[in-house]
Amino acid sequence: MPAKKRDPGPSVKDAEVYEALRDDGASKEKAARIANAAAAQGRSKVGRRGGGAEDYEDRTVDELRKRAAELDIEGRSTMTKSELIDALRNH
């Protein structure tokens, strides 16, 4: 039996990219953000972006908490470095 497709809703502009990202484990928010950017600017342009940030493991706990605050991740003030990294990767 074929897998049932998820309906990403009307706010997602490129459902194919959204589904591929979700299948790869991206959060709904991240998949929607990338899919909408791909629809607005073209898939190849969005695909060339990125890769400029340093690894989370190379950042300090304060830097990770600052990034978590930007993304409004709850409980960040009591998280360890590994918990912060996991939360940032999976938000």
PDB file of C-alpha atoms in Angstrom:
ATOM      1  CA  MET A   1       0.000   0.000   0.000  1.00  0.00           C
ATOM      2  CA  PRO A   2       1.496   3.414  -0.936  1.00  0.00           C
ATOM      3  CA  ALA A   3       2.284   5.839   1.839  1.00  0.00           C
ATOM      4  CA  LYS A   4      -0.400   8.441   2.477  1.00  0.00           C
ATOM      5  CA  LYS A   5       0.700  11.980   1.638  1.00  0.00           C
ATOM      6  CA  ARG A   6       0.408  14.570   4.361  1.00  0.00           C
ATOM      7  CA  ASP A   7      -1.441  17.772   3.521  1.00  0.00           C
ATOM      8  CA  PRO A   8       0.924  20.598   4.502  1.00  0.00           C
ATOM      9  CA  GLY A   9      -1.872  23.156   4.310  1.00  0.00           C
ATOM     10  CA  PRO A  10      -2.374  26.264   2.209  1.00  0.00           C
ATOM     11  CA  SER A  11       0.540  28.205   3.713  1.00  0.00           C
ATOM     12  CA  VAL A  12       3.120  25.868   2.133  1.00  0.00           C
ATOM     13  CA  LYS A  13       3.881  26.991  -1.414  1.00  0.00           C
ATOM     14  CA  ASP A  14       5.987  24.012  -2.608  1.00  0.00           C
ATOM     15  CA  ALA A  15       4.424  20.824  -1.235  1.00  0.00           C
ATOM     16  CA  GLU A  16       6.949  18.548  -2.978  1.00  0.00           C
ATOM     17  CA  VAL A  17       9.936  20.180  -1.251  1.00  0.00           C
ATOM     18  CA  TYR A  18       7.996  20.240   2.040  1.00  0.00           C
ATOM     19  CA  GLU A  19       7.280  16.494   1.859  1.00  0.00           C
ATOM     20  CA  ALA A  20      10.883  15.649   0.995  1.00  0.00           C
ATOM     21  CA  LEU A  21      12.167  17.654   3.951  1.00  0.00           C
ATOM     22  CA  ARG A  22       9.631  16.118   6.345  1.00  0.00           C
ATOM     23  CA  ASP A  23      10.593  12.642   5.106  1.00  0.00           C
ATOM     24  CA  ASP A  24      14.220  13.523   5.896  1.00  0.00           C
ATOM     25  CA  GLY A  25      13.221  14.436   9.451  1.00  0.00           C
ATOM     26  CA  ALA A  26      12.897  18.239   9.299  1.00  0.00           C
ATOM     27  CA  SER A  27      10.388  19.879  11.610  1.00  0.00           C
ATOM     28  CA  LYS A  28       7.149  21.223  10.150  1.00  0.00           C
ATOM     29  CA  GLU A  29       8.318  24.790  10.719  1.00  0.00           C
ATOM     30  CA  LYS A  30      11.705  24.272   9.073  1.00  0.00           C
ATOM     31  CA  ALA A  31      10.241  22.330   6.132  1.00  0.00           C
ATOM     32  CA  ALA A  32       7.625  25.033   5.506  1.00  0.00           C
ATOM     33  CA  ARG A  33      10.215  27.823   5.728  1.00  0.00           C
ATOM     34  CA  ILE A  34      12.508  26.137   3.183  1.00  0.00           C
ATOM     35  CA  ALA A  35       9.648  25.090   0.876  1.00  0.00           C
ATOM     36  CA  ASN A  36       8.275  28.625   0.783  1.00  0.00           C
ATOM     37  CA  ALA A  37      11.716  30.081   0.092  1.00  0.00           C
ATOM     38  CA  ALA A  38      12.179  27.569  -2.729  1.00  0.00           C
ATOM     39  CA  ALA A  39       8.815  28.553  -4.234  1.00  0.00           C
ATOM     40  CA  ALA A  40       9.593  32.263  -4.016  1.00  0.00           C
ATOM     41  CA  GLN A  41      13.221  32.259  -5.159  1.00  0.00           C
ATOM     42  CA  GLY A  42      13.663  29.009  -7.050  1.00  0.00           C
ATOM     43  CA  ARG A  43      14.912  25.680  -5.788  1.00  0.00           C
ATOM     44  CA  SER A  44      18.436  26.022  -7.145  1.00  0.00           C
ATOM     45  CA  LYS A  45      19.004  29.403  -5.495  1.00  0.00           C
ATOM     46  CA  VAL A  46      17.795  28.156  -2.116  1.00  0.00           C
ATOM     47  CA  GLY A  47      19.897  25.002  -2.511  1.00  0.00           C
ATOM     48  CA  ARG A  48      23.105  27.019  -2.983  1.00  0.00           C
ATOM     49  CA  ARG A  49      22.601  28.931   0.257  1.00  0.00           C
ATOM     50  CA  GLY A  50      23.714  27.811   3.647  1.00  0.00           C
ATOM     51  CA  GLY A  51      26.771  26.141   5.034  1.00  0.00           C
ATOM     52  CA  GLY A  52      28.309  29.316   6.433  1.00  0.00           C
ATOM     53  CA  ALA A  53      27.513  28.774  10.094  1.00  0.00           C
ATOM     54  CA  GLU A  54      29.926  27.028  12.406  1.00  0.00           C
ATOM     55  CA  ASP A  55      28.966  23.685  13.914  1.00  0.00           C
ATOM     56  CA  TYR A  56      26.841  23.779  17.050  1.00  0.00           C
ATOM     57  CA  GLU A  57      29.520  21.719  18.821  1.00  0.00           C
ATOM     58  CA  ASP A  58      32.026  24.536  18.253  1.00  0.00           C
ATOM     59  CA  ARG A  59      29.782  27.159  19.861  1.00  0.00           C
ATOM     60  CA  THR A  60      29.649  28.101  23.531  1.00  0.00           C
ATOM     61  CA  VAL A  61      26.613  27.399  25.702  1.00  0.00           C
ATOM     62  CA  ASP A  62      25.870  31.147  25.773  1.00  0.00           C
ATOM     63  CA  GLU A  63      25.908  31.293  21.960  1.00  0.00           C
ATOM     64  CA  LEU A  64      23.611  28.270  21.786  1.00  0.00           C
ATOM     65  CA  ARG A  65      21.212  29.812  24.310  1.00  0.00           C
ATOM     66  CA  LYS A  66      21.143  33.042  22.316  1.00  0.00           C
ATOM     67  CA  ARG A  67      20.237  31.123  19.154  1.00  0.00           C
ATOM     68  CA  ALA A  68      17.619  29.124  21.083  1.00  0.00           C
ATOM     69  CA  ALA A  69      16.127  32.413  22.317  1.00  0.00           C
ATOM     70  CA  GLU A  70      15.911  33.668  18.724  1.00  0.00           C
ATOM     71  CA  LEU A  71      13.914  30.550  17.897  1.00  0.00           C
ATOM     72  CA  ASP A  72      11.853  30.825  21.096  1.00  0.00           C
ATOM     73  CA  ILE A  73      12.801  27.355  22.354  1.00  0.00           C
ATOM     74  CA  GLU A  74      11.289  26.816  25.787  1.00  0.00           C
ATOM     75  CA  GLY A  75      13.419  25.622  28.704  1.00  0.00           C
ATOM     76  CA  ARG A  76      16.673  26.787  27.135  1.00  0.00           C
ATOM     77  CA  SER A  77      18.004  28.410  30.304  1.00  0.00           C
ATOM     78  CA  THR A  78      18.288  25.070  32.110  1.00  0.00           C
ATOM     79  CA  MET A  79      19.473  22.943  29.172  1.00  0.00           C
ATOM     80  CA  THR A  80      22.938  21.451  28.910  1.00  0.00           C
ATOM     81  CA  LYS A  81      25.026  22.014  25.814  1.00  0.00           C
ATOM     82  CA  SER A  82      24.009  18.675  24.299  1.00  0.00           C
ATOM     83  CA  GLU A  83      20.326  19.352  25.072  1.00  0.00           C
ATOM     84  CA  LEU A  84      20.580  22.778  23.430  1.00  0.00           C
ATOM     85  CA  ILE A  85      22.175  21.280  20.326  1.00  0.00           C
ATOM     86  CA  ASP A  86      19.448  18.651  20.098  1.00  0.00           C
ATOM     87  CA  ALA A  87      16.696  21.253  20.585  1.00  0.00           C
ATOM     88  CA  LEU A  88      18.196  23.544  17.920  1.00  0.00           C
ATOM     89  CA  ARG A  89      18.548  20.736  15.412  1.00  0.00           C
ATOM     90  CA  ASN A  90      15.044  19.441  15.974  1.00  0.00           C
ATOM     91  CA  HIS A  91      12.941  22.556  16.594  1.00  0.00           C
TER      92      HIS A  91
END
